[in-house]
PDB file of N, CA and C in Angstrom:
ATOM      1  N   MET A   1      13.895  29.564 -31.899  1.00 81.00           N
ATOM      2  CA  MET A   1      13.092  28.657 -32.813  1.00 81.00           C
ATOM      3  C   MET A   1      12.818  27.370 -31.998  1.00 81.00           C
ATOM      4  N   ALA A   2      11.612  26.717 -32.489  1.00 94.00           N
ATOM      5  CA  ALA A   2      11.310  25.493 -32.129  1.00 94.00           C
ATOM      6  C   ALA A   2      12.074  24.409 -32.737  1.00 94.00           C
ATOM      7  N   LEU A   3      12.221  23.195 -32.151  1.00 98.00           N
ATOM      8  CA  LEU A   3      13.053  22.223 -32.832  1.00 98.00           C
ATOM      9  C   LEU A   3      12.020  21.434 -33.680  1.00 98.00           C
ATOM     10  N   MET A   4      12.576  20.453 -34.609  1.00 98.00           N
ATOM     11  CA  MET A   4      11.713  19.741 -35.482  1.00 98.00           C
ATOM     12  C   MET A   4      12.565  18.396 -35.471  1.00 98.00           C
ATOM     13  N   ILE A   5      11.828  17.166 -35.843  1.00 98.00           N
ATOM     14  CA  ILE A   5      12.429  15.995 -36.072  1.00 98.00           C
ATOM     15  C   ILE A   5      12.385  15.578 -37.550  1.00 98.00           C
ATOM     16  N   THR A   6      13.453  15.272 -38.190  1.00 98.00           N
ATOM     17  CA  THR A   6      13.405  15.030 -39.585  1.00 98.00           C
ATOM     18  C   THR A   6      13.198  13.547 -39.862  1.00 98.00           C
ATOM     19  N   ASP A   7      13.117  13.280 -41.070  1.00 97.00           N
ATOM     20  CA  ASP A   7      12.644  11.745 -41.502  1.00 97.00           C
ATOM     21  C   ASP A   7      13.835  10.789 -41.249  1.00 97.00           C
ATOM     22  N   GLU A   8      15.013  11.368 -40.829  1.00 97.00           N
ATOM     23  CA  GLU A   8      16.117  10.303 -40.583  1.00 97.00           C
ATOM     24  C   GLU A   8      15.781   9.577 -39.120  1.00 97.00           C
ATOM     25  N   CYS A   9      14.582  10.200 -38.422  1.00 98.00           N
ATOM     26  CA  CYS A   9      14.148   9.445 -37.245  1.00 98.00           C
ATOM     27  C   CYS A   9      14.072   7.921 -37.234  1.00 98.00           C
ATOM     28  N   ILE A  10      14.744   7.383 -36.199  1.00 97.00           N
ATOM     29  CA  ILE A  10      14.685   5.704 -36.244  1.00 97.00           C
ATOM     30  C   ILE A  10      13.556   5.313 -35.261  1.00 97.00           C
ATOM     31  N   ASN A  11      12.754   6.211 -34.697  1.00 97.00           N
ATOM     32  CA  ASN A  11      11.814   5.940 -33.518  1.00 97.00           C
ATOM     33  C   ASN A  11      12.475   4.901 -32.549  1.00 97.00           C
ATOM     34  N   CYS A  12      13.408   5.463 -31.976  1.00 97.00           N
ATOM     35  CA  CYS A  12      14.168   4.648 -30.954  1.00 97.00           C
ATOM     36  C   CYS A  12      13.547   5.117 -29.596  1.00 97.00           C
ATOM     37  N   ASP A  13      12.675   6.064 -29.429  1.00 95.00           N
ATOM     38  CA  ASP A  13      11.888   6.296 -28.209  1.00 95.00           C
ATOM     39  C   ASP A  13      12.816   7.261 -27.226  1.00 95.00           C
ATOM     40  N   VAL A  14      13.848   7.530 -27.352  1.00 97.00           N
ATOM     41  CA  VAL A  14      14.734   8.042 -26.360  1.00 97.00           C
ATOM     42  C   VAL A  14      14.362   9.614 -26.049  1.00 97.00           C
ATOM     43  N   CYS A  15      13.998  10.381 -27.050  1.00 98.00           N
ATOM     44  CA  CYS A  15      13.802  11.805 -27.090  1.00 98.00           C
ATOM     45  C   CYS A  15      12.377  12.070 -26.299  1.00 98.00           C
ATOM     46  N   GLU A  16      11.351  11.428 -26.482  1.00 98.00           N
ATOM     47  CA  GLU A  16      10.183  11.705 -25.914  1.00 98.00           C
ATOM     48  C   GLU A  16      10.169  11.995 -24.268  1.00 98.00           C
ATOM     49  N   PRO A  17      10.685  11.042 -23.538  1.00 98.00           N
ATOM     50  CA  PRO A  17      10.600  11.155 -22.159  1.00 98.00           C
ATOM     51  C   PRO A  17      11.577  12.283 -21.685  1.00 98.00           C
ATOM     52  N   GLU A  18      12.451  12.645 -22.458  1.00 98.00           N
ATOM     53  CA  GLU A  18      13.566  13.637 -22.129  1.00 98.00           C
ATOM     54  C   GLU A  18      12.934  15.033 -22.036  1.00 98.00           C
ATOM     55  N   CYS A  19      11.914  15.229 -22.928  1.00 98.00           N
ATOM     56  CA  CYS A  19      11.250  16.624 -23.210  1.00 98.00           C
ATOM     57  C   CYS A  19      10.418  17.163 -21.851  1.00 98.00           C
ATOM     58  N   PRO A  20      10.887  18.235 -21.293  1.00 97.00           N
ATOM     59  CA  PRO A  20      10.261  18.607 -20.037  1.00 97.00           C
ATOM     60  C   PRO A  20       8.852  19.210 -20.164  1.00 97.00           C
ATOM     61  N   ASN A  21       8.510  19.547 -21.650  1.00 96.00           N
ATOM     62  CA  ASN A  21       7.407  20.226 -21.873  1.00 96.00           C
ATOM     63  C   ASN A  21       6.341  19.334 -22.358  1.00 96.00           C
ATOM     64  N   GLY A  22       6.524  18.183 -22.613  1.00 96.00           N
ATOM     65  CA  GLY A  22       5.877  17.074 -23.141  1.00 96.00           C
ATOM     66  C   GLY A  22       5.497  17.573 -24.802  1.00 96.00           C
ATOM     67  N   ALA A  23       6.402  18.083 -25.458  1.00 98.00           N
ATOM     68  CA  ALA A  23       6.256  18.523 -26.806  1.00 98.00           C
ATOM     69  C   ALA A  23       6.549  17.512 -27.968  1.00 98.00           C
ATOM     70  N   ILE A  24       7.024  16.332 -27.411  1.00 98.00           N
ATOM     71  CA  ILE A  24       7.392  15.315 -28.448  1.00 98.00           C
ATOM     72  C   ILE A  24       6.330  14.093 -28.357  1.00 98.00           C
ATOM     73  N   SER A  25       5.724  13.741 -29.330  1.00 98.00           N
ATOM     74  CA  SER A  25       4.974  12.691 -29.451  1.00 98.00           C
ATOM     75  C   SER A  25       5.261  11.809 -30.785  1.00 98.00           C
ATOM     76  N   GLN A  26       4.570  10.534 -30.566  1.00 97.00           N
ATOM     77  CA  GLN A  26       4.702   9.796 -31.822  1.00 97.00           C
ATOM     78  C   GLN A  26       3.766  10.170 -32.895  1.00 97.00           C
ATOM     79  N   GLY A  27       4.238  10.460 -34.219  1.00 96.00           N
ATOM     80  CA  GLY A  27       3.352  10.780 -35.212  1.00 96.00           C
ATOM     81  C   GLY A  27       3.096   9.672 -36.129  1.00 96.00           C
ATOM     82  N   ASP A  28       2.477   9.856 -37.143  1.00 95.00           N
ATOM     83  CA  ASP A  28       2.130   8.613 -37.993  1.00 95.00           C
ATOM     84  C   ASP A  28       3.291   7.794 -38.367  1.00 95.00           C
ATOM     85  N   GLU A  29       4.393   8.321 -38.865  1.00 95.00           N
ATOM     86  CA  GLU A  29       5.487   7.407 -39.013  1.00 95.00           C
ATOM     87  C   GLU A  29       6.666   7.633 -38.215  1.00 95.00           C
ATOM     88  N   ILE A  30       7.006   8.953 -37.716  1.00 97.00           N
ATOM     89  CA  ILE A  30       8.018   9.301 -36.968  1.00 97.00           C
ATOM     90  C   ILE A  30       7.579  10.112 -35.701  1.00 97.00           C
ATOM     91  N   TYR A  31       8.601  10.487 -34.748  1.00 98.00           N
ATOM     92  CA  TYR A  31       8.129  11.283 -33.681  1.00 98.00           C
ATOM     93  C   TYR A  31       8.111  12.663 -34.331  1.00 98.00           C
ATOM     94  N   GLU A  32       7.380  13.572 -33.711  1.00 98.00           N
ATOM     95  CA  GLU A  32       7.188  14.934 -34.033  1.00 98.00           C
ATOM     96  C   GLU A  32       7.125  15.769 -32.810  1.00 98.00           C
ATOM     97  N   ILE A  33       7.512  17.056 -33.103  1.00 98.00           N
ATOM     98  CA  ILE A  33       7.605  18.023 -31.835  1.00 98.00           C
ATOM     99  C   ILE A  33       6.556  19.184 -32.112  1.00 98.00           C
ATOM    100  N   ASP A  34       5.735  19.326 -31.132  1.00 98.00           N
ATOM    101  CA  ASP A  34       4.656  20.395 -31.144  1.00 98.00           C
ATOM    102  C   ASP A  34       5.508  21.819 -30.997  1.00 98.00           C
ATOM    103  N   PRO A  35       5.446  22.769 -31.956  1.00 97.00           N
ATOM    104  CA  PRO A  35       6.225  23.852 -31.905  1.00 97.00           C
ATOM    105  C   PRO A  35       5.509  24.855 -30.840  1.00 97.00           C
ATOM    106  N   ASN A  36       4.277  24.625 -30.489  1.00 96.00           N
ATOM    107  CA  ASN A  36       3.652  25.442 -29.531  1.00 96.00           C
ATOM    108  C   ASN A  36       4.032  25.107 -28.037  1.00 96.00           C
ATOM    109  N   LYS A  37       4.746  23.964 -27.910  1.00 97.00           N
ATOM    110  CA  LYS A  37       5.124  23.347 -26.522  1.00 97.00           C
ATOM    111  C   LYS A  37       6.699  23.350 -26.515  1.00 97.00           C
ATOM    112  N   CYS A  38       7.369  23.487 -27.604  1.00 98.00           N
ATOM    113  CA  CYS A  38       8.754  23.489 -27.559  1.00 98.00           C
ATOM    114  C   CYS A  38       9.430  24.755 -27.148  1.00 98.00           C
ATOM    115  N   THR A  39      10.287  24.737 -26.062  1.00 97.00           N
ATOM    116  CA  THR A  39      11.058  25.938 -25.848  1.00 97.00           C
ATOM    117  C   THR A  39      12.605  25.753 -25.931  1.00 97.00           C
ATOM    118  N   GLU A  40      12.874  24.657 -26.651  1.00 97.00           N
ATOM    119  CA  GLU A  40      14.432  24.250 -26.684  1.00 97.00           C
ATOM    120  C   GLU A  40      14.872  24.168 -25.333  1.00 97.00           C
ATOM    121  N   CYS A  41      14.204  23.740 -24.425  1.00 98.00           N
ATOM    122  CA  CYS A  41      14.419  23.560 -22.974  1.00 98.00           C
ATOM    123  C   CYS A  41      14.884  24.655 -22.339  1.00 98.00           C
ATOM    124  N   VAL A  42      14.578  25.805 -22.945  1.00 97.00           N
ATOM    125  CA  VAL A  42      14.900  27.200 -22.252  1.00 97.00           C
ATOM    126  C   VAL A  42      13.936  27.305 -21.114  1.00 97.00           C
ATOM    127  N   GLY A  43      14.538  27.409 -19.933  1.00 96.00           N
ATOM    128  CA  GLY A  43      13.658  27.577 -18.605  1.00 96.00           C
ATOM    129  C   GLY A  43      13.986  26.255 -17.922  1.00 96.00           C
ATOM    130  N   HIS A  44      14.346  25.336 -18.436  1.00 96.00           N
ATOM    131  CA  HIS A  44      14.596  23.924 -17.812  1.00 96.00           C
ATOM    132  C   HIS A  44      16.048  23.588 -17.973  1.00 96.00           C
ATOM    133  N   PHE A  45      16.839  23.590 -19.045  1.00 97.00           N
ATOM    134  CA  PHE A  45      18.114  23.182 -19.125  1.00 97.00           C
ATOM    135  C   PHE A  45      18.790  24.127 -20.051  1.00 97.00           C
ATOM    136  N   ASP A  46      20.164  24.094 -20.173  1.00 96.00           N
ATOM    137  CA  ASP A  46      20.903  24.880 -20.966  1.00 96.00           C
ATOM    138  C   ASP A  46      21.098  24.607 -22.379  1.00 96.00           C
ATOM    139  N   GLU A  47      20.798  23.240 -22.591  1.00 97.00           N
ATOM    140  CA  GLU A  47      20.729  22.680 -24.003  1.00 97.00           C
ATOM    141  C   GLU A  47      19.455  21.902 -24.151  1.00 97.00           C
ATOM    142  N   PRO A  48      18.971  21.784 -25.496  1.00 98.00           N
ATOM    143  CA  PRO A  48      17.834  20.999 -25.860  1.00 98.00           C
ATOM    144  C   PRO A  48      18.238  19.533 -25.426  1.00 98.00           C
ATOM    145  N   GLN A  49      17.320  18.993 -24.516  1.00 98.00           N
ATOM    146  CA  GLN A  49      17.763  17.597 -24.035  1.00 98.00           C
ATOM    147  C   GLN A  49      17.379  16.595 -25.070  1.00 98.00           C
ATOM    148  N   CYS A  50      16.496  16.682 -26.060  1.00 98.00           N
ATOM    149  CA  CYS A  50      16.134  15.730 -27.057  1.00 98.00           C
ATOM    150  C   CYS A  50      17.438  15.638 -27.957  1.00 98.00           C
ATOM    151  N   GLN A  51      17.979  16.780 -28.345  1.00 98.00           N
ATOM    152  CA  GLN A  51      19.269  16.899 -29.165  1.00 98.00           C
ATOM    153  C   GLN A  51      20.349  16.083 -28.468  1.00 98.00           C
ATOM    154  N   GLN A  52      20.554  16.088 -27.222  1.00 98.00           N
ATOM    155  CA  GLN A  52      21.478  15.594 -26.369  1.00 98.00           C
ATOM    156  C   GLN A  52      21.520  13.985 -26.353  1.00 98.00           C
ATOM    157  N   VAL A  53      20.152  13.526 -26.582  1.00 98.00           N
ATOM    158  CA  VAL A  53      20.146  12.116 -26.500  1.00 98.00           C
ATOM    159  C   VAL A  53      19.857  11.379 -27.758  1.00 98.00           C
ATOM    160  N   CYS A  54      19.505  12.198 -28.835  1.00 98.00           N
ATOM    161  CA  CYS A  54      19.239  11.579 -30.081  1.00 98.00           C
ATOM    162  C   CYS A  54      20.640  10.800 -30.788  1.00 98.00           C
ATOM    163  N   PRO A  55      20.457   9.580 -31.120  1.00 98.00           N
ATOM    164  CA  PRO A  55      21.644   8.764 -31.449  1.00 98.00           C
ATOM    165  C   PRO A  55      21.852   9.155 -33.048  1.00 98.00           C
ATOM    166  N   VAL A  56      20.819   9.637 -33.713  1.00 97.00           N
ATOM    167  CA  VAL A  56      21.082   9.964 -35.243  1.00 97.00           C
ATOM    168  C   VAL A  56      21.169  11.352 -35.586  1.00 97.00           C
ATOM    169  N   ASP A  57      21.055  12.184 -34.540  1.00 96.00           N
ATOM    170  CA  ASP A  57      21.210  13.678 -34.770  1.00 96.00           C
ATOM    171  C   ASP A  57      20.151  14.174 -35.961  1.00 96.00           C
ATOM    172  N   CYS A  58      18.975  14.013 -35.620  1.00 98.00           N
ATOM    173  CA  CYS A  58      17.918  14.259 -36.536  1.00 98.00           C
ATOM    174  C   CYS A  58      16.929  15.383 -36.054  1.00 98.00           C
ATOM    175  N   ILE A  59      17.484  16.140 -34.945  1.00 98.00           N
ATOM    176  CA  ILE A  59      16.545  17.138 -34.438  1.00 98.00           C
ATOM    177  C   ILE A  59      17.175  18.534 -34.613  1.00 98.00           C
ATOM    178  N   PRO A  60      16.986  19.117 -35.733  1.00 98.00           N
ATOM    179  CA  PRO A  60      17.528  20.580 -35.990  1.00 98.00           C
ATOM    180  C   PRO A  60      16.505  21.680 -35.644  1.00 98.00           C
ATOM    181  N   LEU A  61      16.915  22.737 -35.728  1.00 96.00           N
ATOM    182  CA  LEU A  61      15.945  23.981 -35.366  1.00 96.00           C
ATOM    183  C   LEU A  61      14.982  23.914 -36.589  1.00 96.00           C
ATOM    184  N   ASN A  62      13.712  24.400 -36.180  1.00 96.00           N
ATOM    185  CA  ASN A  62      12.744  24.418 -37.148  1.00 96.00           C
ATOM    186  C   ASN A  62      12.822  25.760 -37.812  1.00 96.00           C
ATOM    187  N   PRO A  63      13.162  25.796 -39.220  1.00 96.00           N
ATOM    188  CA  PRO A  63      13.204  27.162 -39.922  1.00 96.00           C
ATOM    189  C   PRO A  63      11.822  27.920 -40.109  1.00 96.00           C
ATOM    190  N   ASP A  64      10.738  27.058 -39.917  1.00 96.00           N
ATOM    191  CA  ASP A  64       9.392  27.613 -39.934  1.00 96.00           C
ATOM    192  C   ASP A  64       8.886  28.286 -38.679  1.00 96.00           C
ATOM    193  N   VAL A  65       9.594  28.206 -37.666  1.00 95.00           N
ATOM    194  CA  VAL A  65       9.237  28.717 -36.254  1.00 95.00           C
ATOM    195  C   VAL A  65      10.306  29.293 -35.852  1.00 95.00           C
ATOM    196  N   VAL A  66      10.540  30.694 -36.108  1.00 94.00           N
ATOM    197  CA  VAL A  66      11.568  31.514 -35.611  1.00 94.00           C
ATOM    198  C   VAL A  66      11.110  32.178 -34.482  1.00 94.00           C
ATOM    199  N   GLU A  67      11.963  31.951 -33.295  1.00 96.00           N
ATOM    200  CA  GLU A  67      11.569  32.560 -31.951  1.00 96.00           C
ATOM    201  C   GLU A  67      13.085  32.905 -31.333  1.00 96.00           C
ATOM    202  N   THR A  68      12.964  34.155 -30.499  1.00 95.00           N
ATOM    203  CA  THR A  68      14.216  34.536 -29.713  1.00 95.00           C
ATOM    204  C   THR A  68      14.283  33.853 -28.599  1.00 95.00           C
ATOM    205  N   LYS A  69      15.201  33.971 -27.926  1.00 95.00           N
ATOM    206  CA  LYS A  69      15.449  33.267 -26.540  1.00 95.00           C
ATOM    207  C   LYS A  69      14.407  33.947 -25.484  1.00 95.00           C
ATOM    208  N   GLU A  70      14.222  35.325 -25.765  1.00 96.00           N
ATOM    209  CA  GLU A  70      13.171  35.925 -24.965  1.00 96.00           C
ATOM    210  C   GLU A  70      11.667  35.256 -25.246  1.00 96.00           C
ATOM    211  N   GLN A  71      11.216  34.889 -26.354  1.00 97.00           N
ATOM    212  CA  GLN A  71      10.086  34.511 -26.743  1.00 97.00           C
ATOM    213  C   GLN A  71      10.071  33.057 -26.107  1.00 97.00           C
ATOM    214  N   LEU A  72      11.049  32.238 -26.287  1.00 97.00           N
ATOM    215  CA  LEU A  72      11.072  30.986 -25.709  1.00 97.00           C
ATOM    216  C   LEU A  72      10.850  30.965 -24.129  1.00 97.00           C
ATOM    217  N   MET A  73      11.442  31.960 -23.574  1.00 97.00           N
ATOM    218  CA  MET A  73      11.273  32.131 -22.071  1.00 97.00           C
ATOM    219  C   MET A  73       9.779  32.343 -21.751  1.00 97.00           C
ATOM    220  N   GLU A  74       9.357  33.317 -22.688  1.00 97.00           N
ATOM    221  CA  GLU A  74       7.942  33.741 -22.267  1.00 97.00           C
ATOM    222  C   GLU A  74       6.839  32.331 -22.529  1.00 97.00           C
ATOM    223  N   LYS A  75       7.232  31.597 -23.484  1.00 96.00           N
ATOM    224  CA  LYS A  75       6.589  30.421 -23.846  1.00 96.00           C
ATOM    225  C   LYS A  75       6.723  29.408 -22.461  1.00 96.00           C
ATOM    226  N   PHE A  76       7.933  29.340 -22.008  1.00 96.00           N
ATOM    227  CA  PHE A  76       8.278  28.527 -20.887  1.00 96.00           C
ATOM    228  C   PHE A  76       7.369  29.017 -19.721  1.00 96.00           C
ATOM    229  N   VAL A  77       7.310  30.264 -19.475  1.00 96.00           N
ATOM    230  CA  VAL A  77       6.562  30.809 -18.415  1.00 96.00           C
ATOM    231  C   VAL A  77       5.124  30.384 -18.639  1.00 96.00           C
ATOM    232  N   ARG A  78       4.567  30.542 -19.705  1.00 95.00           N
ATOM    233  CA  ARG A  78       3.051  30.353 -19.929  1.00 95.00           C
ATOM    234  C   ARG A  78       2.832  28.859 -19.629  1.00 95.00           C
ATOM    235  N   LEU A  79       3.663  28.020 -20.290  1.00 94.00           N
ATOM    236  CA  LEU A  79       3.566  26.331 -20.052  1.00 94.00           C
ATOM    237  C   LEU A  79       3.508  26.152 -18.787  1.00 94.00           C
ATOM    238  N   THR A  80       4.453  26.540 -17.986  1.00 92.00           N
ATOM    239  CA  THR A  80       4.511  26.121 -16.525  1.00 92.00           C
ATOM    240  C   THR A  80       3.523  26.734 -15.784  1.00 92.00           C
ATOM    241  N   ALA A  81       3.038  28.052 -15.914  1.00 91.00           N
ATOM    242  CA  ALA A  81       1.908  28.577 -15.287  1.00 91.00           C
ATOM    243  C   ALA A  81       0.598  27.791 -15.602  1.00 91.00           C
ATOM    244  N   ALA A  82       0.341  27.138 -16.863  1.00 83.00           N
ATOM    245  CA  ALA A  82      -0.755  26.361 -17.237  1.00 83.00           C
ATOM    246  C   ALA A  82      -0.743  25.169 -16.469  1.00 83.00           C
ATOM    247  N   LYS A  83       0.539  24.513 -16.110  1.00 76.00           N
ATOM    248  CA  LYS A  83       0.530  23.319 -15.434  1.00 76.00           C
ATOM    249  C   LYS A  83       0.348  23.469 -13.784  1.00 76.00           C
ATOM    250  N   ALA A  84       0.346  24.716 -13.441  1.00 73.00           N
ATOM    251  CA  ALA A  84       0.167  24.972 -12.036  1.00 73.00           C
ATOM    252  C   ALA A  84      -1.074  25.018 -11.395  1.00 73.00           C
TER     253      ALA A  84
END
């Protein structure tokens, strides 16, 4: 699954620079995660870095974007190949 940011977000700016895929950006009111770029840090780290640094714990799994670890790894491979 991709991650999402809930409305508990306090716009503290700590999650955006931690995302290795550039999936986090400022939305109209709070930060948002692009599910097409979010791999839950699969391929980069053992755990999602945004969840690790979030001071209000407002970054759960997105129930609307269900993906297996294998699908997340495939997305990681596509995203890193596009950067190369």
